[in-house]
mmCIF file with all atom_site columns, C-alpha atoms in Angstrom:
data_model
loop_
_atom_site.group_PDB
_atom_site.id
_atom_site.type_symbol
_atom_site.label_atom_id
_atom_site.label_alt_id
_atom_site.label_comp_id
_atom_site.label_asym_id
_atom_site.label_entity_id
_atom_site.label_seq_id
_atom_site.pdbx_PDB_ins_code
_atom_site.Cartn_x
_atom_site.Cartn_y
_atom_site.Cartn_z
_atom_site.occupancy
_atom_site.B_iso_or_equiv
_atom_site.pdbx_formal_charge
_atom_site.auth_seq_id
_atom_site.auth_comp_id
_atom_site.auth_asym_id
_atom_site.auth_atom_id
_atom_site.pdbx_PDB_model_num
ATOM 1   C CA . MET M 1 1   ? 10.300  -4.094  -6.965  1.00 0.00 ? 1   MET M CA 1
ATOM 2   C CA . SER M 1 2   ? 11.102  -7.488  -8.906  1.00 0.00 ? 2   SER M CA 1
ATOM 3   C CA . ARG M 1 3   ? 14.699  -7.553  -10.696 1.00 0.00 ? 3   ARG M CA 1
ATOM 4   C CA . GLN M 1 4   ? 12.954  -7.625  -14.000 1.00 0.00 ? 4   GLN M CA 1
ATOM 5   C CA . MET M 1 5   ? 9.870   -5.652  -15.520 1.00 0.00 ? 5   MET M CA 1
ATOM 6   C CA . VAL M 1 6   ? 7.201   -7.408  -16.039 1.00 0.00 ? 6   VAL M CA 1
ATOM 7   C CA . ARG M 1 7   ? 5.679   -7.063  -19.556 1.00 0.00 ? 7   ARG M CA 1
ATOM 8   C CA . PRO M 1 8   ? 1.777   -7.074  -19.837 1.00 0.00 ? 8   PRO M CA 1
ATOM 9   C CA . GLY M 1 9   ? 0.721   -10.398 -20.853 1.00 0.00 ? 9   GLY M CA 1
ATOM 10  C CA . GLY M 1 10  ? 3.004   -13.412 -21.710 1.00 0.00 ? 10  GLY M CA 1
ATOM 11  C CA . ARG M 1 11  ? 4.946   -15.693 -19.959 1.00 0.00 ? 11  ARG M CA 1
ATOM 12  C CA . SER M 1 12  ? 6.459   -13.137 -17.562 1.00 0.00 ? 12  SER M CA 1
ATOM 13  C CA . ALA M 1 13  ? 2.954   -11.938 -16.357 1.00 0.00 ? 13  ALA M CA 1
ATOM 14  C CA . ARG M 1 14  ? 1.499   -15.661 -16.093 1.00 0.00 ? 14  ARG M CA 1
ATOM 15  C CA . VAL M 1 15  ? 4.767   -16.577 -13.797 1.00 0.00 ? 15  VAL M CA 1
ATOM 16  C CA . GLN M 1 16  ? 3.956   -13.680 -11.640 1.00 0.00 ? 16  GLN M CA 1
ATOM 17  C CA . ALA M 1 17  ? 0.386   -14.097 -11.212 1.00 0.00 ? 17  ALA M CA 1
ATOM 18  C CA . SER M 1 18  ? 1.068   -17.830 -10.443 1.00 0.00 ? 18  SER M CA 1
ATOM 19  C CA . VAL M 1 19  ? 3.632   -17.268 -8.181  1.00 0.00 ? 19  VAL M CA 1
ATOM 20  C CA . HIS M 1 20  ? 1.666   -14.169 -6.193  1.00 0.00 ? 20  HIS M CA 1
ATOM 21  C CA . ALA M 1 21  ? -1.187  -16.468 -5.920  1.00 0.00 ? 21  ALA M CA 1
ATOM 22  C CA . ALA M 1 22  ? 0.939   -19.145 -4.254  1.00 0.00 ? 22  ALA M CA 1
ATOM 23  C CA . VAL M 1 23  ? 2.278   -16.863 -2.005  1.00 0.00 ? 23  VAL M CA 1
ATOM 24  C CA . ARG M 1 24  ? -0.929  -15.804 -0.962  1.00 0.00 ? 24  ARG M CA 1
ATOM 25  C CA . GLU M 1 25  ? -2.521  -19.283 -0.769  1.00 0.00 ? 25  GLU M CA 1
ATOM 26  C CA . LEU M 1 26  ? 0.459   -20.711 1.140   1.00 0.00 ? 26  LEU M CA 1
ATOM 27  C CA . SER M 1 27  ? 0.183   -17.776 3.679   1.00 0.00 ? 27  SER M CA 1
ATOM 28  C CA . ALA M 1 28  ? -3.173  -18.351 4.426   1.00 0.00 ? 28  ALA M CA 1
ATOM 29  C CA . GLU M 1 29  ? -2.666  -22.160 4.906   1.00 0.00 ? 29  GLU M CA 1
ATOM 30  C CA . VAL M 1 30  ? 0.664   -22.587 6.608   1.00 0.00 ? 30  VAL M CA 1
ATOM 31  C CA . GLY M 1 31  ? 1.611   -18.903 7.657   1.00 0.00 ? 31  GLY M CA 1
ATOM 32  C CA . ARG M 1 32  ? 3.815   -16.437 6.294   1.00 0.00 ? 32  ARG M CA 1
ATOM 33  C CA . ASP M 1 33  ? 7.048   -17.517 8.344   1.00 0.00 ? 33  ASP M CA 1
ATOM 34  C CA . ALA M 1 34  ? 6.755   -21.316 7.132   1.00 0.00 ? 34  ALA M CA 1
ATOM 35  C CA . LEU M 1 35  ? 7.036   -19.957 3.371   1.00 0.00 ? 35  LEU M CA 1
ATOM 36  C CA . THR M 1 36  ? 9.883   -21.143 1.289   1.00 0.00 ? 36  THR M CA 1
ATOM 37  C CA . VAL M 1 37  ? 10.938  -20.715 -2.199  1.00 0.00 ? 37  VAL M CA 1
ATOM 38  C CA . PRO M 1 38  ? 10.935  -24.538 -3.232  1.00 0.00 ? 38  PRO M CA 1
ATOM 39  C CA . MET M 1 39  ? 7.354   -24.758 -1.659  1.00 0.00 ? 39  MET M CA 1
ATOM 40  C CA . ILE M 1 40  ? 6.254   -21.479 -3.763  1.00 0.00 ? 40  ILE M CA 1
ATOM 41  C CA . ALA M 1 41  ? 7.454   -22.758 -6.692  1.00 0.00 ? 41  ALA M CA 1
ATOM 42  C CA . GLN M 1 42  ? 6.006   -26.176 -6.666  1.00 0.00 ? 42  GLN M CA 1
ATOM 43  C CA . ARG M 1 43  ? 2.554   -24.426 -5.876  1.00 0.00 ? 43  ARG M CA 1
ATOM 44  C CA . ALA M 1 44  ? 3.209   -22.032 -8.848  1.00 0.00 ? 44  ALA M CA 1
ATOM 45  C CA . GLY M 1 45  ? 4.303   -25.060 -10.977 1.00 0.00 ? 45  GLY M CA 1
ATOM 46  C CA . VAL M 1 46  ? 7.520   -23.343 -11.686 1.00 0.00 ? 46  VAL M CA 1
ATOM 47  C CA . THR M 1 47  ? 11.029  -24.493 -10.743 1.00 0.00 ? 47  THR M CA 1
ATOM 48  C CA . PRO M 1 48  ? 12.698  -22.633 -7.860  1.00 0.00 ? 48  PRO M CA 1
ATOM 49  C CA . SER M 1 49  ? 15.677  -21.135 -10.216 1.00 0.00 ? 49  SER M CA 1
ATOM 50  C CA . THR M 1 50  ? 12.727  -19.288 -11.798 1.00 0.00 ? 50  THR M CA 1
ATOM 51  C CA . VAL M 1 51  ? 11.739  -17.659 -8.685  1.00 0.00 ? 51  VAL M CA 1
ATOM 52  C CA . TYR M 1 52  ? 15.394  -16.861 -7.549  1.00 0.00 ? 52  TYR M CA 1
ATOM 53  C CA . ARG M 1 53  ? 16.274  -15.567 -11.086 1.00 0.00 ? 53  ARG M CA 1
ATOM 54  C CA . ARG M 1 54  ? 13.121  -13.287 -10.914 1.00 0.00 ? 54  ARG M CA 1
ATOM 55  C CA . TRP M 1 55  ? 13.104  -12.047 -7.454  1.00 0.00 ? 55  TRP M CA 1
ATOM 56  C CA . GLY M 1 56  ? 16.640  -13.058 -6.116  1.00 0.00 ? 56  GLY M CA 1
ATOM 57  C CA . ASP M 1 57  ? 15.296  -14.253 -2.626  1.00 0.00 ? 57  ASP M CA 1
ATOM 58  C CA . LEU M 1 58  ? 12.433  -15.043 -0.766  1.00 0.00 ? 58  LEU M CA 1
ATOM 59  C CA . GLN M 1 59  ? 12.043  -11.570 1.034   1.00 0.00 ? 59  GLN M CA 1
ATOM 60  C CA . GLU M 1 60  ? 12.112  -9.756  -2.240  1.00 0.00 ? 60  GLU M CA 1
ATOM 61  C CA . LEU M 1 61  ? 9.590   -12.045 -3.638  1.00 0.00 ? 61  LEU M CA 1
ATOM 62  C CA . LEU M 1 62  ? 7.291   -11.208 -0.628  1.00 0.00 ? 62  LEU M CA 1
ATOM 63  C CA . SER M 1 63  ? 8.087   -7.560  -0.901  1.00 0.00 ? 63  SER M CA 1
ATOM 64  C CA . ASP M 1 64  ? 6.754   -7.647  -4.615  1.00 0.00 ? 64  ASP M CA 1
ATOM 65  C CA . VAL M 1 65  ? 3.360   -9.360  -3.295  1.00 0.00 ? 65  VAL M CA 1
ATOM 66  C CA . ALA M 1 66  ? 3.052   -7.010  -0.702  1.00 0.00 ? 66  ALA M CA 1
ATOM 67  C CA . VAL M 1 67  ? 3.088   -3.806  -2.941  1.00 0.00 ? 67  VAL M CA 1
ATOM 68  C CA . GLU M 1 68  ? 0.665   -5.641  -5.064  1.00 0.00 ? 68  GLU M CA 1
ATOM 69  C CA . HIS M 1 69  ? -1.517  -6.007  -2.305  1.00 0.00 ? 69  HIS M CA 1
ATOM 70  C CA . LEU M 1 70  ? -1.276  -2.559  -1.350  1.00 0.00 ? 70  LEU M CA 1
ATOM 71  C CA . ARG M 1 71  ? -2.257  -1.071  -4.899  1.00 0.00 ? 71  ARG M CA 1
ATOM 72  C CA . PRO M 1 72  ? -5.934  0.383   -4.374  1.00 0.00 ? 72  PRO M CA 1
ATOM 73  C CA . GLU M 1 73  ? -8.780  -1.453  -6.164  1.00 0.00 ? 73  GLU M CA 1
ATOM 74  C CA . THR M 1 74  ? -10.853 1.197   -6.760  1.00 0.00 ? 74  THR M CA 1
ATOM 75  C CA . GLU M 1 75  ? -10.792 5.026   -6.827  1.00 0.00 ? 75  GLU M CA 1
ATOM 76  C CA . PRO M 1 76  ? -11.785 7.095   -3.739  1.00 0.00 ? 76  PRO M CA 1
ATOM 77  C CA . ALA M 1 77  ? -15.532 7.585   -3.379  1.00 0.00 ? 77  ALA M CA 1
ATOM 78  C CA . ASP M 1 78  ? -16.960 10.743  -4.204  1.00 0.00 ? 78  ASP M CA 1
ATOM 79  C CA . HIS M 1 79  ? -18.976 12.314  -1.026  1.00 0.00 ? 79  HIS M CA 1
ATOM 80  C CA . GLY M 1 80  ? -19.284 15.478  -2.601  1.00 0.00 ? 80  GLY M CA 1
ATOM 81  C CA . THR M 1 81  ? -16.878 17.758  -0.381  1.00 0.00 ? 81  THR M CA 1
ATOM 82  C CA . LEU M 1 82  ? -13.270 17.791  0.039   1.00 0.00 ? 82  LEU M CA 1
ATOM 83  C CA . PRO M 1 83  ? -13.565 17.182  3.945   1.00 0.00 ? 83  PRO M CA 1
ATOM 84  C CA . ALA M 1 84  ? -16.105 14.299  3.409   1.00 0.00 ? 84  ALA M CA 1
ATOM 85  C CA . ASP M 1 85  ? -13.903 12.669  0.671   1.00 0.00 ? 85  ASP M CA 1
ATOM 86  C CA . LEU M 1 86  ? -10.647 13.143  2.393   1.00 0.00 ? 86  LEU M CA 1
ATOM 87  C CA . SER M 1 87  ? -12.031 11.481  5.758   1.00 0.00 ? 87  SER M CA 1
ATOM 88  C CA . ALA M 1 88  ? -13.592 8.532   4.245   1.00 0.00 ? 88  ALA M CA 1
ATOM 89  C CA . TRP M 1 89  ? -10.224 7.787   2.434   1.00 0.00 ? 89  TRP M CA 1
ATOM 90  C CA . THR M 1 90  ? -8.097  8.322   5.641   1.00 0.00 ? 90  THR M CA 1
ATOM 91  C CA . GLU M 1 91  ? -10.466 6.236   7.568   1.00 0.00 ? 91  GLU M CA 1
ATOM 92  C CA . GLN M 1 92  ? -10.396 3.384   4.859   1.00 0.00 ? 92  GLN M CA 1
ATOM 93  C CA . PHE M 1 93  ? -6.526  3.989   4.490   1.00 0.00 ? 93  PHE M CA 1
ATOM 94  C CA . LEU M 1 94  ? -6.238  3.669   8.096   1.00 0.00 ? 94  LEU M CA 1
ATOM 95  C CA . GLU M 1 95  ? -8.524  0.698   8.578   1.00 0.00 ? 95  GLU M CA 1
ATOM 96  C CA . GLU M 1 96  ? -6.656  -1.366  5.631   1.00 0.00 ? 96  GLU M CA 1
ATOM 97  C CA . MET M 1 97  ? -2.854  -0.327  6.721   1.00 0.00 ? 97  MET M CA 1
ATOM 98  C CA . SER M 1 98  ? -3.591  -0.782  10.615  1.00 0.00 ? 98  SER M CA 1
ATOM 99  C CA . SER M 1 99  ? -4.941  -4.431  10.203  1.00 0.00 ? 99  SER M CA 1
ATOM 100 C CA . PRO M 1 100 ? -2.469  -7.213  11.076  1.00 0.00 ? 100 PRO M CA 1
ATOM 101 C CA . ALA M 1 101 ? -2.377  -8.176  7.150   1.00 0.00 ? 101 ALA M CA 1
ATOM 102 C CA . GLY M 1 102 ? -1.742  -4.419  6.175   1.00 0.00 ? 102 GLY M CA 1
ATOM 103 C CA . ARG M 1 103 ? 0.738   -3.817  8.999   1.00 0.00 ? 103 ARG M CA 1
ATOM 104 C CA . SER M 1 104 ? 2.383   -7.312  7.516   1.00 0.00 ? 104 SER M CA 1
ATOM 105 C CA . TYR M 1 105 ? 2.272   -6.011  3.620   1.00 0.00 ? 105 TYR M CA 1
ATOM 106 C CA . ILE M 1 106 ? 3.860   -2.928  4.790   1.00 0.00 ? 106 ILE M CA 1
ATOM 107 C CA . ARG M 1 107 ? 6.820   -4.366  6.384   1.00 0.00 ? 107 ARG M CA 1
ATOM 108 C CA . ASP M 1 108 ? 7.203   -6.858  3.707   1.00 0.00 ? 108 ASP M CA 1
ATOM 109 C CA . ALA M 1 109 ? 7.352   -3.993  0.985   1.00 0.00 ? 109 ALA M CA 1
ATOM 110 C CA . LEU M 1 110 ? 9.910   -2.373  2.734   1.00 0.00 ? 110 LEU M CA 1
ATOM 111 C CA . LEU M 1 111 ? 12.109  -5.432  4.087   1.00 0.00 ? 111 LEU M CA 1
ATOM 112 C CA . GLY M 1 112 ? 12.644  -6.655  0.590   1.00 0.00 ? 112 GLY M CA 1
ATOM 113 C CA . ASP M 1 113 ? 13.473  -3.118  -1.040  1.00 0.00 ? 113 ASP M CA 1
ATOM 114 C CA . PRO M 1 114 ? 17.122  -2.862  -1.316  1.00 0.00 ? 114 PRO M CA 1
ATOM 115 C CA . ASP M 1 115 ? 16.719  0.105   -3.871  1.00 0.00 ? 115 ASP M CA 1
ATOM 116 C CA . GLY M 1 116 ? 13.692  2.040   -2.006  1.00 0.00 ? 116 GLY M CA 1
ATOM 117 C CA . SER M 1 117 ? 11.451  1.351   -5.545  1.00 0.00 ? 117 SER M CA 1
ATOM 118 C CA . ASN M 1 118 ? 8.949   -0.480  -3.557  1.00 0.00 ? 118 ASN M CA 1
ATOM 119 C CA . ALA M 1 119 ? 8.648   2.095   -1.023  1.00 0.00 ? 119 ALA M CA 1
ATOM 120 C CA . GLY M 1 120 ? 8.290   4.641   -3.668  1.00 0.00 ? 120 GLY M CA 1
ATOM 121 C CA . GLN M 1 121 ? 5.710   2.717   -5.626  1.00 0.00 ? 121 GLN M CA 1
ATOM 122 C CA . CYS M 1 122 ? 3.417   2.503   -2.206  1.00 0.00 ? 122 CYS M CA 1
ATOM 123 C CA . SER M 1 123 ? 3.805   6.263   -1.800  1.00 0.00 ? 123 SER M CA 1
ATOM 124 C CA . ALA M 1 124 ? 2.707   6.726   -5.607  1.00 0.00 ? 124 ALA M CA 1
ATOM 125 C CA . TYR M 1 125 ? -0.209  4.573   -4.995  1.00 0.00 ? 125 TYR M CA 1
ATOM 126 C CA . ALA M 1 126 ? -1.372  6.838   -2.181  1.00 0.00 ? 126 ALA M CA 1
ATOM 127 C CA . ALA M 1 127 ? -0.263  10.037  -3.859  1.00 0.00 ? 127 ALA M CA 1
ATOM 128 C CA . GLU M 1 128 ? -2.479  8.939   -7.027  1.00 0.00 ? 128 GLU M CA 1
ATOM 129 C CA . GLN M 1 129 ? -5.456  8.518   -4.824  1.00 0.00 ? 129 GLN M CA 1
ATOM 130 C CA . ILE M 1 130 ? -4.854  11.687  -2.924  1.00 0.00 ? 130 ILE M CA 1
ATOM 131 C CA . ASP M 1 131 ? -4.616  13.700  -6.090  1.00 0.00 ? 131 ASP M CA 1
ATOM 132 C CA . LEU M 1 132 ? -7.848  12.301  -7.636  1.00 0.00 ? 132 LEU M CA 1
ATOM 133 C CA . ILE M 1 133 ? -9.560  13.434  -4.323  1.00 0.00 ? 133 ILE M CA 1
ATOM 134 C CA . LEU M 1 134 ? -7.881  17.034  -4.586  1.00 0.00 ? 134 LEU M CA 1
ATOM 135 C CA . ASN M 1 135 ? -8.958  17.080  -8.539  1.00 0.00 ? 135 ASN M CA 1
ATOM 136 C CA . ARG M 1 136 ? -12.360 16.545  -7.734  1.00 0.00 ? 136 ARG M CA 1
ATOM 137 C CA . ALA M 1 137 ? -12.492 19.234  -4.949  1.00 0.00 ? 137 ALA M CA 1
ATOM 138 C CA . HIS M 1 138 ? -10.695 21.758  -7.132  1.00 0.00 ? 138 HIS M CA 1
ATOM 139 C CA . GLU M 1 139 ? -13.098 21.351  -9.983  1.00 0.00 ? 139 GLU M CA 1
ATOM 140 C CA . ARG M 1 140 ? -16.166 21.703  -7.595  1.00 0.00 ? 140 ARG M CA 1
ATOM 141 C CA . GLY M 1 141 ? -14.556 25.228  -6.789  1.00 0.00 ? 141 GLY M CA 1
ATOM 142 C CA . GLU M 1 142 ? -13.052 24.365  -3.274  1.00 0.00 ? 142 GLU M CA 1
ATOM 143 C CA . GLU M 1 143 ? -9.661  25.237  -2.110  1.00 0.00 ? 143 GLU M CA 1
ATOM 144 C CA . THR M 1 144 ? -7.384  22.227  -1.500  1.00 0.00 ? 144 THR M CA 1
ATOM 145 C CA . PRO M 1 145 ? -3.891  21.641  -0.058  1.00 0.00 ? 145 PRO M CA 1
ATOM 146 C CA . ASP M 1 146 ? -1.235  20.152  -2.462  1.00 0.00 ? 146 ASP M CA 1
ATOM 147 C CA . THR M 1 147 ? -0.672  16.350  -2.483  1.00 0.00 ? 147 THR M CA 1
ATOM 148 C CA . GLU M 1 148 ? 2.611   16.239  -0.618  1.00 0.00 ? 148 GLU M CA 1
ATOM 149 C CA . THR M 1 149 ? 1.154   18.365  2.142   1.00 0.00 ? 149 THR M CA 1
ATOM 150 C CA . VAL M 1 150 ? -1.881  15.605  2.575   1.00 0.00 ? 150 VAL M CA 1
ATOM 151 C CA . ILE M 1 151 ? 1.161   13.354  2.562   1.00 0.00 ? 151 ILE M CA 1
ATOM 152 C CA . ASP M 1 152 ? 3.048   14.901  5.130   1.00 0.00 ? 152 ASP M CA 1
ATOM 153 C CA . ARG M 1 153 ? 0.284   15.824  7.725   1.00 0.00 ? 153 ARG M CA 1
ATOM 154 C CA . ILE M 1 154 ? -2.318  12.717  7.275   1.00 0.00 ? 154 ILE M CA 1
ATOM 155 C CA . VAL M 1 155 ? -0.239  9.829   5.333   1.00 0.00 ? 155 VAL M CA 1
ATOM 156 C CA . ALA M 1 156 ? 3.273   10.140  7.485   1.00 0.00 ? 156 ALA M CA 1
ATOM 157 C CA . PRO M 1 157 ? 1.515   10.348  10.786  1.00 0.00 ? 157 PRO M CA 1
ATOM 158 C CA . LEU M 1 158 ? -0.771  7.544   10.124  1.00 0.00 ? 158 LEU M CA 1
ATOM 159 C CA . LEU M 1 159 ? 1.937   5.251   8.863   1.00 0.00 ? 159 LEU M CA 1
ATOM 160 C CA . TYR M 1 160 ? 4.122   6.048   11.645  1.00 0.00 ? 160 TYR M CA 1
ATOM 161 C CA . ARG M 1 161 ? 1.576   5.361   14.159  1.00 0.00 ? 161 ARG M CA 1
ATOM 162 C CA . ILE M 1 162 ? 0.682   2.107   12.203  1.00 0.00 ? 162 ILE M CA 1
ATOM 163 C CA . LEU M 1 163 ? 4.391   0.722   12.632  1.00 0.00 ? 163 LEU M CA 1
ATOM 164 C CA . PHE M 1 164 ? 5.514   2.243   15.968  1.00 0.00 ? 164 PHE M CA 1
ATOM 165 C CA . ARG M 1 165 ? 2.502   3.314   17.985  1.00 0.00 ? 165 ARG M CA 1
ATOM 166 C CA . PRO M 1 166 ? -0.491  1.560   17.200  1.00 0.00 ? 166 PRO M CA 1
ATOM 167 C CA . HIS M 1 167 ? -2.264  2.704   20.492  1.00 0.00 ? 167 HIS M CA 1
ATOM 168 C CA . GLU M 1 168 ? -5.203  5.210   19.998  1.00 0.00 ? 168 GLU M CA 1
ATOM 169 C CA . LEU M 1 169 ? -5.109  4.528   16.566  1.00 0.00 ? 169 LEU M CA 1
ATOM 170 C CA . ASP M 1 170 ? -8.876  5.068   15.438  1.00 0.00 ? 170 ASP M CA 1
ATOM 171 C CA . ALA M 1 171 ? -11.203 6.770   13.030  1.00 0.00 ? 171 ALA M CA 1
ATOM 172 C CA . PRO M 1 172 ? -11.390 9.768   15.554  1.00 0.00 ? 172 PRO M CA 1
ATOM 173 C CA . TYR M 1 173 ? -7.524  10.275  15.451  1.00 0.00 ? 173 TYR M CA 1
ATOM 174 C CA . ALA M 1 174 ? -8.020  10.164  11.254  1.00 0.00 ? 174 ALA M CA 1
ATOM 175 C CA . HIS M 1 175 ? -10.499 12.543  11.150  1.00 0.00 ? 175 HIS M CA 1
ATOM 176 C CA . ARG M 1 176 ? -8.532  15.036  13.528  1.00 0.00 ? 176 ARG M CA 1
ATOM 177 C CA . LEU M 1 177 ? -5.534  14.747  11.013  1.00 0.00 ? 177 LEU M CA 1
ATOM 178 C CA . VAL M 1 178 ? -8.074  15.851  8.382   1.00 0.00 ? 178 VAL M CA 1
ATOM 179 C CA . ARG M 1 179 ? -9.815  18.644  10.517  1.00 0.00 ? 179 ARG M CA 1
ATOM 180 C CA . THR M 1 180 ? -6.361  20.135  11.374  1.00 0.00 ? 180 THR M CA 1
ATOM 181 C CA . LEU M 1 181 ? -5.040  19.860  7.723   1.00 0.00 ? 181 LEU M CA 1
ATOM 182 C CA . LEU M 1 182 ? -7.858  21.321  6.633   1.00 0.00 ? 182 LEU M CA 1
ATOM 183 C CA . GLU M 1 183 ? -7.882  24.355  8.923   1.00 0.00 ? 183 GLU M CA 1
ATOM 184 C CA . ARG M 1 184 ? -4.503  25.296  8.552   1.00 0.00 ? 184 ARG M CA 1
ATOM 185 C CA . SER M 1 185 ? -5.044  25.202  4.642   1.00 0.00 ? 185 SER M CA 1
ATOM 186 C CA . ALA M 1 186 ? -8.140  27.140  4.996   1.00 0.00 ? 186 ALA M CA 1
ATOM 187 C CA . PRO M 1 187 ? -7.427  31.001  3.707   1.00 0.00 ? 187 PRO M CA 1
#
C-alpha cells in the first residue's frame, strides 16, 4: 500500500482523501494515462513532494487508489441460502471486476505493489466477504466449504479470466463455478 501507515483522522487522512479524490476526478477529466504527480498535487492542494514522500511514484499512488476503490462498500446480501448468497456475490464480483474500470483498478493495484501488500489487501477484501457468506450459511445449518476453497474455485478462475481470457465471461459462467464448487463440497 502506501509507504506510511495512515492514521485515522488528522492531516495524513486529509491528505490521502484529497489526493485520492484528485486522482479520481482527473482520471475522469483527462484520462488515467495523462495523469502526472504535479497535476494531481495541484488539484489536491498539496505539493508534489508530499505526494512523492507519501507514495514514492505515480504508479504506487495509482495502486493505493485502486486498492481503496476495490474495497467493498457493503456486506453481501443475505438471500437465505448458501447457493443463492454465493451466486449473487459471485455475479456482483464478476460484474464489478470485469468492467473496464474494474480491470484497470486490478492492474493498477498490482503494478504499484512492490512488496505484494496491495494484492494481499485485495485478497483480504474478498475473503472477508466470503467469510461473512459462509458464516451466515453455517449459522443456518448449511454445509459450507472453507474460504480458501471458495477463493481457489471461484475467485481465482474469475480473476484469471478477467485479466487474460475475458471472452465467455458472464453470469452463467459465474453460476457454473458456484454450482461446481457446491456439488464437490456436498457430503
